[in-house]
Amino acid sequence: MSDAIKLVAVGDIMLGDHPVTFGHGVKSMIEKSGGESPFAKVSELLRGGDIVFGNVEVVLSDRGLVRGNLVSEEFRGSPRFGSMLAAAGFNVVGFSNNHCMEHGEAAFWDTVQVLRDNGVQVAGLVDSGGRCDPVRMSINGVQVMVLSYSLCPENYHKGPSVPYAHQQNFDNVLSEVASFRGQADILLLSLHWGYEYIDFPSPKQVQLAHRLVDEVGVNLIIGHHPHVLQAVERYRKAVIIYSLGNFVFDMWQRSTRETMAVRATISKDGTIYYDLIPIWINNKWQPEILAGANREEEFLKQISRLGMVLDKQCLAHDLSCQDLVNRLELDYLMLARKKEICHRISSYSYFLRNIYRYHLPIIAQSVLRSVQRRTDAKAGWLRGNI
């Protein structure tokens, strides 16, 4: 179709091993299979877009690698895996998230180079002035700009600045994105935001998303980070995908393995038609399209439920009243904290059920890390209550 682009967007792509699945996570499965692509079962889907986009939440570098050291090996993929992304069909990825600096700035830039060497453009880098450096594309006569920001805390890099688009001030995001509006027909915005394991966005997220549409004219917002699906909202002419969940990830809970892809046609005038493709992450951590009337019906019920949760928790309230939004946000943060605790308990349970799968040094490192975290948390609580 002329004057329109086809987009396929997916969730978090983590081609390493999660610390809780170390030794049988994504990277380990790829290596044990002799290099089978984690995208093997969705190849046709990923070849169906002019833009195929996902969030790369892993470092593809051996820089500083210490074999057998859990901290050094977790969330780290091989540089060889860059070719898998390209072969699968990805041509633009977001690389602004809370794990991109986990193994240092040199490993960050190694990853950027690996992606570029394989023909994959990287959204979320910054220019010399510290602003997001957009990916610009011209497709079928449509000028497209892809921007990517992380709104999550940076926990690994202690310097004054980072090499990716990192903002925790919503007004700064608005003003920066607004500066690009006249430079493209279509603005696609990826946001790494929100809280993990909770199936609806916070009131402040919804407020920001609506302002990005109303004040800036963003056409499509693609959310990542929660690791679970959240609702898709049609707001004015725009589409807001609050969270696409995981796509390739070695998380074990059902909610982190139920996911989807978005397939959209976007016209030059901003009209968007889209459909949602139900996906399940299998026991090899590979996404595969759900087939069969019953499974599709279950997926549609889930999407409907997520929409109703969004309506009840956020859209039913007057989000123009900041005092109300602030009160709702406090309730939301308490719920997010409960979800985090539930996930931690689930992690311990999974680890114990699968303890036979880990080598003894990894078991020792995992236990020591858990004890250290509990000690640090208790010390922080005591400092806050003296």
GROMACS .gro file of C-alpha atoms in nm:
model
  386
    1MET     CA    1   0.000   0.000   0.000
    2SER     CA    2   0.136   0.342  -0.096
    3ASP     CA    3   0.133   0.623   0.162
    4ALA     CA    4   0.131   0.366   0.444
    5ILE     CA    5   0.373   0.152   0.639
    6LYS     CA    6   0.343  -0.192   0.792
    7LEU     CA    7   0.474  -0.237   1.145
    8VAL     CA    8   0.531  -0.548   1.353
    9ALA     CA    9   0.615  -0.474   1.718
   10VAL     CA   10   0.702  -0.721   1.993
   11GLY     CA   11   0.806  -0.709   2.357
   12ASP     CA   12   1.126  -0.765   2.552
   13ILE     CA   13   1.401  -0.967   2.384
   14MET     CA   14   1.656  -1.112   2.627
   15LEU     CA   15   1.909  -1.342   2.462
   16GLY     CA   16   2.108  -1.422   2.776
   17ASP     CA   17   2.031  -1.620   3.090
   18HIS     CA   18   1.818  -1.476   3.368
   19PRO     CA   19   1.993  -1.529   3.706
   20VAL     CA   20   1.714  -1.760   3.822
   21THR     CA   21   1.730  -1.974   3.507
   22PHE     CA   22   2.107  -1.964   3.473
   23GLY     CA   23   2.231  -2.270   3.285
   24HIS     CA   24   1.892  -2.339   3.127
   25GLY     CA   25   1.788  -1.991   3.014
   26VAL     CA   26   1.767  -1.844   2.665
   27LYS     CA   27   2.141  -1.831   2.593
   28SER     CA   28   2.196  -2.180   2.730
   29MET     CA   29   1.908  -2.319   2.522
   30ILE     CA   30   2.050  -2.161   2.205
   31GLU     CA   31   2.392  -2.310   2.272
   32LYS     CA   32   2.259  -2.655   2.369
   33SER     CA   33   2.047  -2.668   2.052
   34GLY     CA   34   2.348  -2.603   1.832
   35GLY     CA   35   2.246  -2.247   1.755
   36GLU     CA   36   1.873  -2.281   1.686
   37SER     CA   37   1.719  -1.935   1.658
   38PRO     CA   38   1.478  -1.842   1.936
   39PHE     CA   39   1.267  -1.679   1.661
   40ALA     CA   40   1.233  -1.998   1.456
   41LYS     CA   41   0.860  -2.041   1.521
   42VAL     CA   42   0.761  -1.681   1.439
   43SER     CA   43   0.973  -1.624   1.130
   44GLU     CA   44   0.679  -1.562   0.896
   45LEU     CA   45   0.526  -1.306   1.132
   46LEU     CA   46   0.852  -1.113   1.168
   47ARG     CA   47   0.905  -1.090   0.794
   48GLY     CA   48   0.571  -0.917   0.745
   49GLY     CA   49   0.662  -0.558   0.829
   50ASP     CA   50   0.839  -0.260   0.676
   51ILE     CA   51   0.946  -0.194   1.034
   52VAL     CA   52   0.998  -0.487   1.269
   53PHE     CA   53   1.064  -0.357   1.619
   54GLY     CA   54   1.145  -0.504   1.960
   55ASN     CA   55   1.316  -0.404   2.283
   56VAL     CA   56   1.664  -0.556   2.316
   57GLU     CA   57   1.705  -0.608   2.690
   58VAL     CA   58   2.043  -0.777   2.688
   59VAL     CA   59   2.407  -0.697   2.619
   60LEU     CA   60   2.561  -0.876   2.319
   61SER     CA   61   2.925  -0.855   2.424
   62ASP     CA   62   3.198  -1.062   2.589
   63ARG     CA   63   3.364  -0.748   2.722
   64GLY     CA   64   3.463  -0.804   3.086
   65LEU     CA   65   3.312  -1.154   3.090
   66VAL     CA   66   3.422  -1.377   3.378
   67ARG     CA   67   3.314  -1.735   3.309
   68GLY     CA   68   3.128  -1.897   3.595
   69ASN     CA   69   3.059  -1.565   3.767
   70LEU     CA   70   2.682  -1.522   3.790
   71VAL     CA   71   2.689  -1.142   3.804
   72SER     CA   72   2.918  -1.127   3.501
   73GLU     CA   73   2.725  -1.380   3.293
   74GLU     CA   74   2.358  -1.296   3.361
   75PHE     CA   75   2.170  -1.085   3.105
   76ARG     CA   76   2.457  -1.129   2.860
   77GLY     CA   77   2.419  -1.273   2.512
   78SER     CA   78   2.683  -1.367   2.259
   79PRO     CA   79   2.784  -1.117   1.988
   80ARG     CA   80   2.691  -1.395   1.745
   81PHE     CA   81   2.326  -1.348   1.835
   82GLY     CA   82   2.308  -1.016   1.650
   83SER     CA   83   2.280  -1.207   1.324
   84MET     CA   84   1.981  -1.398   1.465
   85LEU     CA   85   1.792  -1.074   1.519
   86ALA     CA   86   1.865  -0.960   1.165
   87ALA     CA   87   1.785  -1.298   1.009
   88ALA     CA   88   1.453  -1.304   1.195
   89GLY     CA   89   1.352  -0.974   1.033
   90PHE     CA   90   1.424  -0.707   1.294
   91ASN     CA   91   1.544  -0.385   1.134
   92VAL     CA   92   1.492  -0.141   1.424
   93VAL     CA   93   1.528  -0.214   1.795
   94GLY     CA   94   1.508  -0.011   2.112
   95PHE     CA   95   1.817  -0.021   2.332
   96SER     CA   96   1.729   0.219   2.611
   97ASN     CA   97   1.634   0.021   2.919
   98ASN     CA   98   1.737  -0.071   3.271
   99HIS     CA   99   1.970  -0.353   3.159
  100CYS     CA  100   2.159  -0.197   2.868
  101MET     CA  101   2.438  -0.070   3.098
  102GLU     CA  102   2.450  -0.378   3.321
  103HIS     CA  103   2.795  -0.483   3.199
  104GLY     CA  104   2.948  -0.141   3.149
  105GLU     CA  105   2.962   0.127   2.882
  106ALA     CA  106   3.213  -0.056   2.663
  107ALA     CA  107   2.980  -0.358   2.644
  108PHE     CA  108   2.692  -0.121   2.567
  109TRP     CA  109   2.876   0.018   2.265
  110ASP     CA  110   2.985  -0.331   2.159
  111THR     CA  111   2.616  -0.424   2.144
  112VAL     CA  112   2.529  -0.117   1.939
  113GLN     CA  113   2.807  -0.205   1.693
  114VAL     CA  114   2.698  -0.570   1.672
  115LEU     CA  115   2.344  -0.461   1.587
  116ARG     CA  116   2.459  -0.208   1.329
  117ASP     CA  117   2.701  -0.455   1.170
  118ASN     CA  118   2.400  -0.681   1.113
  119GLY     CA  119   2.191  -0.405   0.956
  120VAL     CA  120   1.972  -0.339   1.260
  121GLN     CA  121   1.915   0.027   1.343
  122VAL     CA  122   1.927   0.125   1.709
  123ALA     CA  123   1.672   0.361   1.863
  124GLY     CA  124   1.734   0.517   2.202
  125LEU     CA  125   2.089   0.646   2.165
  126VAL     CA  126   2.167   1.010   2.241
  127ASP     CA  127   2.330   1.280   2.031
  128SER     CA  128   2.618   1.505   2.136
  129GLY     CA  129   2.373   1.727   2.323
  130GLY     CA  130   2.231   1.440   2.527
  131ARG     CA  131   1.897   1.430   2.342
  132CYS     CA  132   1.743   1.117   2.196
  133ASP     CA  133   1.885   1.054   1.850
  134PRO     CA  134   1.588   0.927   1.646
  135VAL     CA  135   1.592   0.659   1.381
  136ARG     CA  136   1.463   0.819   1.061
  137MET     CA  137   1.312   0.613   0.780
  138SER     CA  138   1.136   0.688   0.454
  139ILE     CA  139   0.897   0.410   0.353
  140ASN     CA  140   0.640   0.424   0.071
  141GLY     CA  141   0.653   0.803   0.074
  142VAL     CA  142   0.598   0.818   0.452
  143GLN     CA  143   0.857   0.988   0.674
  144VAL     CA  144   0.882   0.788   0.997
  145MET     CA  145   1.070   0.868   1.314
  146VAL     CA  146   1.133   0.607   1.585
  147LEU     CA  147   1.225   0.731   1.932
  148SER     CA  148   1.303   0.522   2.239
  149TYR     CA  149   1.335   0.632   2.603
  150SER     CA  150   1.385   0.461   2.935
  151LEU     CA  151   1.193   0.614   3.224
  152CYS     CA  152   1.328   0.354   3.469
  153PRO     CA  153   1.601   0.416   3.728
  154GLU     CA  154   1.957   0.352   3.612
  155ASN     CA  155   2.106   0.108   3.863
  156TYR     CA  156   2.437   0.014   3.702
  157HIS     CA  157   2.607   0.330   3.576
  158LYS     CA  158   2.716   0.582   3.839
  159GLY     CA  159   2.843   0.858   3.610
  160PRO     CA  160   2.670   1.191   3.542
  161SER     CA  161   2.527   1.079   3.208
  162VAL     CA  162   2.448   0.765   3.012
  163PRO     CA  163   2.479   0.697   2.638
  164TYR     CA  164   2.111   0.618   2.596
  165ALA     CA  165   1.791   0.825   2.620
  166HIS     CA  166   1.715   0.817   2.990
  167GLN     CA  167   1.454   1.045   3.146
  168GLN     CA  168   1.265   1.023   3.471
  169ASN     CA  169   1.106   1.365   3.434
  170PHE     CA  170   0.790   1.331   3.226
  171ASP     CA  171   0.789   1.698   3.124
  172ASN     CA  172   1.137   1.657   2.977
  173VAL     CA  173   1.012   1.366   2.767
  174LEU     CA  174   0.722   1.575   2.641
  175SER     CA  175   0.935   1.874   2.546
  176GLU     CA  176   1.202   1.664   2.378
  177VAL     CA  177   0.960   1.455   2.173
  178ALA     CA  178   0.770   1.773   2.079
  179SER     CA  179   1.087   1.912   1.921
  180PHE     CA  180   1.076   1.632   1.661
  181ARG     CA  181   0.709   1.660   1.565
  182GLY     CA  182   0.751   1.867   1.248
  183GLN     CA  183   1.027   1.645   1.114
  184ALA     CA  184   0.819   1.336   1.030
  185ASP     CA  185   0.473   1.226   0.920
  186ILE     CA  186   0.462   0.948   1.180
  187LEU     CA  187   0.611   0.942   1.530
  188LEU     CA  188   0.662   0.598   1.684
  189LEU     CA  189   0.762   0.616   2.050
  190SER     CA  190   0.897   0.328   2.256
  191LEU     CA  191   0.887   0.378   2.634
  192HIS     CA  192   1.058   0.155   2.888
  193TRP     CA  193   0.840   0.247   3.182
  194GLY     CA  194   0.614   0.146   3.466
  195TYR     CA  195   0.649  -0.134   3.719
  196GLU     CA  196   0.715  -0.503   3.676
  197TYR     CA  197   0.457  -0.785   3.694
  198ILE     CA  198   0.151  -0.558   3.721
  199ASP     CA  199  -0.110  -0.587   3.446
  200PHE     CA  200  -0.221  -0.225   3.415
  201PRO     CA  201  -0.035   0.106   3.391
  202SER     CA  202  -0.019   0.365   3.664
  203PRO     CA  203  -0.242   0.675   3.647
  204LYS     CA  204   0.065   0.889   3.579
  205GLN     CA  205   0.163   0.667   3.286
  206VAL     CA  206  -0.183   0.706   3.134
  207GLN     CA  207  -0.167   1.078   3.196
  208LEU     CA  208   0.171   1.101   3.020
  209ALA     CA  209   0.057   0.887   2.727
  210HIS     CA  210  -0.249   1.105   2.670
  211ARG     CA  211  -0.039   1.422   2.687
  212LEU     CA  212   0.205   1.277   2.432
  213VAL     CA  213  -0.088   1.232   2.195
  214ASP     CA  214  -0.271   1.557   2.276
  215GLU     CA  215   0.023   1.795   2.305
  216VAL     CA  216   0.285   1.635   2.082
  217GLY     CA  217   0.092   1.431   1.827
  218VAL     CA  218   0.262   1.094   1.884
  219ASN     CA  219   0.094   0.832   1.665
  220LEU     CA  220   0.189   0.507   1.837
  221ILE     CA  221   0.331   0.437   2.183
  222ILE     CA  222   0.492   0.098   2.246
  223GLY     CA  223   0.546   0.014   2.614
  224HIS     CA  224   0.798  -0.227   2.763
  225HIS     CA  225   0.939  -0.328   3.103
  226PRO     CA  226   0.652  -0.483   3.308
  227HIS     CA  227   0.719  -0.833   3.159
  228VAL     CA  228   0.343  -0.893   3.145
  229LEU     CA  229   0.077  -0.774   2.904
  230GLN     CA  230  -0.120  -0.457   2.966
  231ALA     CA  231  -0.409  -0.305   2.776
  232VAL     CA  232  -0.405  -0.148   2.432
  233GLU     CA  233  -0.592   0.183   2.419
  234ARG     CA  234  -0.726   0.358   2.111
  235TYR     CA  235  -0.694   0.724   2.212
  236ARG     CA  236  -0.813   0.975   1.952
  237LYS     CA  237  -0.635   0.863   1.632
  238ALA     CA  238  -0.339   0.719   1.823
  239VAL     CA  239  -0.279   0.372   1.964
  240ILE     CA  240  -0.118   0.323   2.306
  241ILE     CA  241   0.024  -0.020   2.386
  242TYR     CA  242   0.098   0.010   2.756
  243SER     CA  243   0.304  -0.309   2.774
  244LEU     CA  244   0.385  -0.576   2.518
  245GLY     CA  245   0.521  -0.808   2.786
  246ASN     CA  246   0.804  -1.046   2.700
  247PHE     CA  247   0.884  -1.189   2.359
  248VAL     CA  248   1.201  -1.392   2.409
  249PHE     CA  249   1.264  -1.426   2.781
  250ASP     CA  250   1.333  -1.706   3.029
  251MET     CA  251   1.077  -1.618   3.294
  252TRP     CA  252   0.874  -1.902   3.437
  253GLN     CA  253   0.537  -1.759   3.549
  254ARG     CA  254   0.242  -1.806   3.317
  255SER     CA  255   0.174  -1.431   3.302
  256THR     CA  256   0.530  -1.363   3.180
  257ARG     CA  257   0.498  -1.624   2.904
  258GLU     CA  258   0.157  -1.517   2.772
  259THR     CA  259   0.233  -1.242   2.524
  260MET     CA  260   0.149  -1.096   2.186
  261ALA     CA  261   0.276  -0.914   1.882
  262VAL     CA  262   0.113  -0.609   1.728
  263ARG     CA  263   0.073  -0.589   1.353
  264ALA     CA  264  -0.028  -0.244   1.231
  265THR     CA  265  -0.080  -0.051   0.910
  266ILE     CA  266  -0.017   0.320   0.958
  267SER     CA  267  -0.118   0.570   0.690
  268LYS     CA  268   0.061   0.895   0.621
  269ASP     CA  269  -0.231   1.085   0.775
  270GLY     CA  270  -0.191   0.892   1.101
  271THR     CA  271  -0.477   0.645   1.056
  272ILE     CA  272  -0.388   0.316   1.225
  273TYR     CA  273  -0.538  -0.029   1.173
  274TYR     CA  274  -0.397  -0.302   1.392
  275ASP     CA  275  -0.446  -0.656   1.508
  276LEU     CA  276  -0.301  -0.848   1.801
  277ILE     CA  277  -0.129  -1.182   1.751
  278PRO     CA  278  -0.150  -1.418   2.053
  279ILE     CA  279   0.184  -1.575   2.144
  280TRP     CA  280   0.307  -1.822   2.404
  281ILE     CA  281   0.673  -1.858   2.512
  282ASN     CA  282   0.741  -2.231   2.509
  283ASN     CA  283   0.971  -2.441   2.729
  284LYS     CA  284   1.268  -2.357   2.506
  285TRP     CA  285   1.187  -1.988   2.565
  286GLN     CA  286   1.079  -1.952   2.201
  287PRO     CA  287   0.773  -1.745   2.111
  288GLU     CA  288   0.516  -1.936   1.908
  289ILE     CA  289   0.181  -1.821   1.773
  290LEU     CA  290  -0.118  -1.967   1.955
  291ALA     CA  291  -0.334  -2.173   1.723
  292GLY     CA  292  -0.681  -2.315   1.770
  293ALA     CA  293  -1.018  -2.157   1.839
  294ASN     CA  294  -1.009  -2.223   2.214
  295ARG     CA  295  -0.669  -2.064   2.267
  296GLU     CA  296  -0.758  -1.764   2.054
  297GLU     CA  297  -1.081  -1.722   2.248
  298GLU     CA  298  -0.887  -1.729   2.577
  299PHE     CA  299  -0.653  -1.463   2.442
  300LEU     CA  300  -0.940  -1.237   2.338
  301LYS     CA  301  -1.094  -1.274   2.684
  302GLN     CA  302  -0.760  -1.177   2.837
  303ILE     CA  303  -0.731  -0.867   2.618
  304SER     CA  304  -1.088  -0.771   2.708
  305ARG     CA  305  -1.010  -0.818   3.078
  306LEU     CA  306  -0.699  -0.598   3.052
  307GLY     CA  307  -0.909  -0.328   2.888
  308MET     CA  308  -1.166  -0.344   3.167
  309VAL     CA  309  -0.890  -0.322   3.430
  310LEU     CA  310  -0.751  -0.013   3.257
  311ASP     CA  311  -1.098   0.143   3.249
  312LYS     CA  312  -1.166   0.071   3.616
  313GLN     CA  313  -0.825   0.165   3.757
  314CYS     CA  314  -0.743   0.466   3.541
  315LEU     CA  315  -0.982   0.582   3.269
  316ALA     CA  316  -1.287   0.596   3.499
  317HIS     CA  317  -1.116   0.870   3.701
  318ASP     CA  318  -1.063   1.237   3.621
  319LEU     CA  319  -0.694   1.232   3.532
  320SER     CA  320  -0.692   1.609   3.490
  321CYS     CA  321  -0.719   1.639   3.870
  322GLN     CA  322  -0.359   1.610   3.985
  323ASP     CA  323  -0.445   1.561   4.353
  324LEU     CA  324  -0.659   1.261   4.259
  325VAL     CA  325  -0.387   1.124   4.031
  326ASN     CA  326  -0.132   1.153   4.312
  327ARG     CA  327  -0.358   0.962   4.552
  328LEU     CA  328  -0.425   0.691   4.295
  329GLU     CA  329  -0.053   0.670   4.227
  330LEU     CA  330   0.020   0.594   4.593
  331ASP     CA  331  -0.230   0.308   4.589
  332TYR     CA  332  -0.071   0.184   4.268
  333LEU     CA  333   0.279   0.188   4.415
  334MET     CA  334   0.161  -0.023   4.710
  335LEU     CA  335   0.014  -0.278   4.470
  336ALA     CA  336   0.332  -0.276   4.261
  337ARG     CA  337   0.534  -0.348   4.575
  338LYS     CA  338   0.310  -0.647   4.654
  339LYS     CA  339   0.360  -0.778   4.300
  340GLU     CA  340   0.736  -0.747   4.342
  341ILE     CA  341   0.725  -0.948   4.666
  342CYS     CA  342   0.510  -1.216   4.500
  343HIS     CA  343   0.761  -1.240   4.217
  344ARG     CA  344   1.049  -1.278   4.461
  345ILE     CA  345   0.868  -1.563   4.637
  346SER     CA  346   0.802  -1.721   4.298
  347SER     CA  347   1.175  -1.691   4.218
  348TYR     CA  348   1.272  -1.875   4.537
  349SER     CA  349   1.013  -2.143   4.468
  350TYR     CA  350   1.132  -2.195   4.110
  351PHE     CA  351   1.494  -2.209   4.223
  352LEU     CA  352   1.423  -2.475   4.486
  353ARG     CA  353   1.208  -2.686   4.251
  354ASN     CA  354   1.482  -2.676   3.988
  355ILE     CA  355   1.788  -2.688   4.212
  356TYR     CA  356   1.907  -3.008   4.044
  357ARG     CA  357   1.962  -2.806   3.723
  358TYR     CA  358   2.224  -2.572   3.868
  359HIS     CA  359   2.596  -2.631   3.920
  360LEU     CA  360   2.709  -2.606   4.282
  361PRO     CA  361   2.907  -2.280   4.235
  362ILE     CA  362   2.595  -2.113   4.092
  363ILE     CA  363   2.385  -2.237   4.384
  364ALA     CA  364   2.639  -2.091   4.626
  365GLN     CA  365   2.651  -1.757   4.444
  366SER     CA  366   2.271  -1.739   4.426
  367VAL     CA  367   2.231  -1.806   4.799
  368LEU     CA  368   2.499  -1.553   4.894
  369ARG     CA  369   2.338  -1.291   4.671
  370SER     CA  370   1.997  -1.351   4.827
  371VAL     CA  371   2.140  -1.316   5.179
  372GLN     CA  372   2.326  -0.999   5.081
  373ARG     CA  373   2.014  -0.843   4.933
  374ARG     CA  374   1.812  -0.917   5.245
  375THR     CA  375   2.089  -0.771   5.462
  376ASP     CA  376   2.111  -0.458   5.247
  377ALA     CA  377   1.732  -0.416   5.251
  378LYS     CA  378   1.721  -0.449   5.630
  379ALA     CA  379   2.008  -0.201   5.671
  380GLY     CA  380   1.827   0.045   5.445
  381TRP     CA  381   1.507   0.006   5.648
  382LEU     CA  382   1.697   0.066   5.974
  383ARG     CA  383   1.867   0.377   5.835
  384GLY     CA  384   1.530   0.509   5.728
  385ASN     CA  385   1.382   0.455   6.075
  386ILE     CA  386   1.659   0.591   6.300
   0.00000   0.00000   0.00000
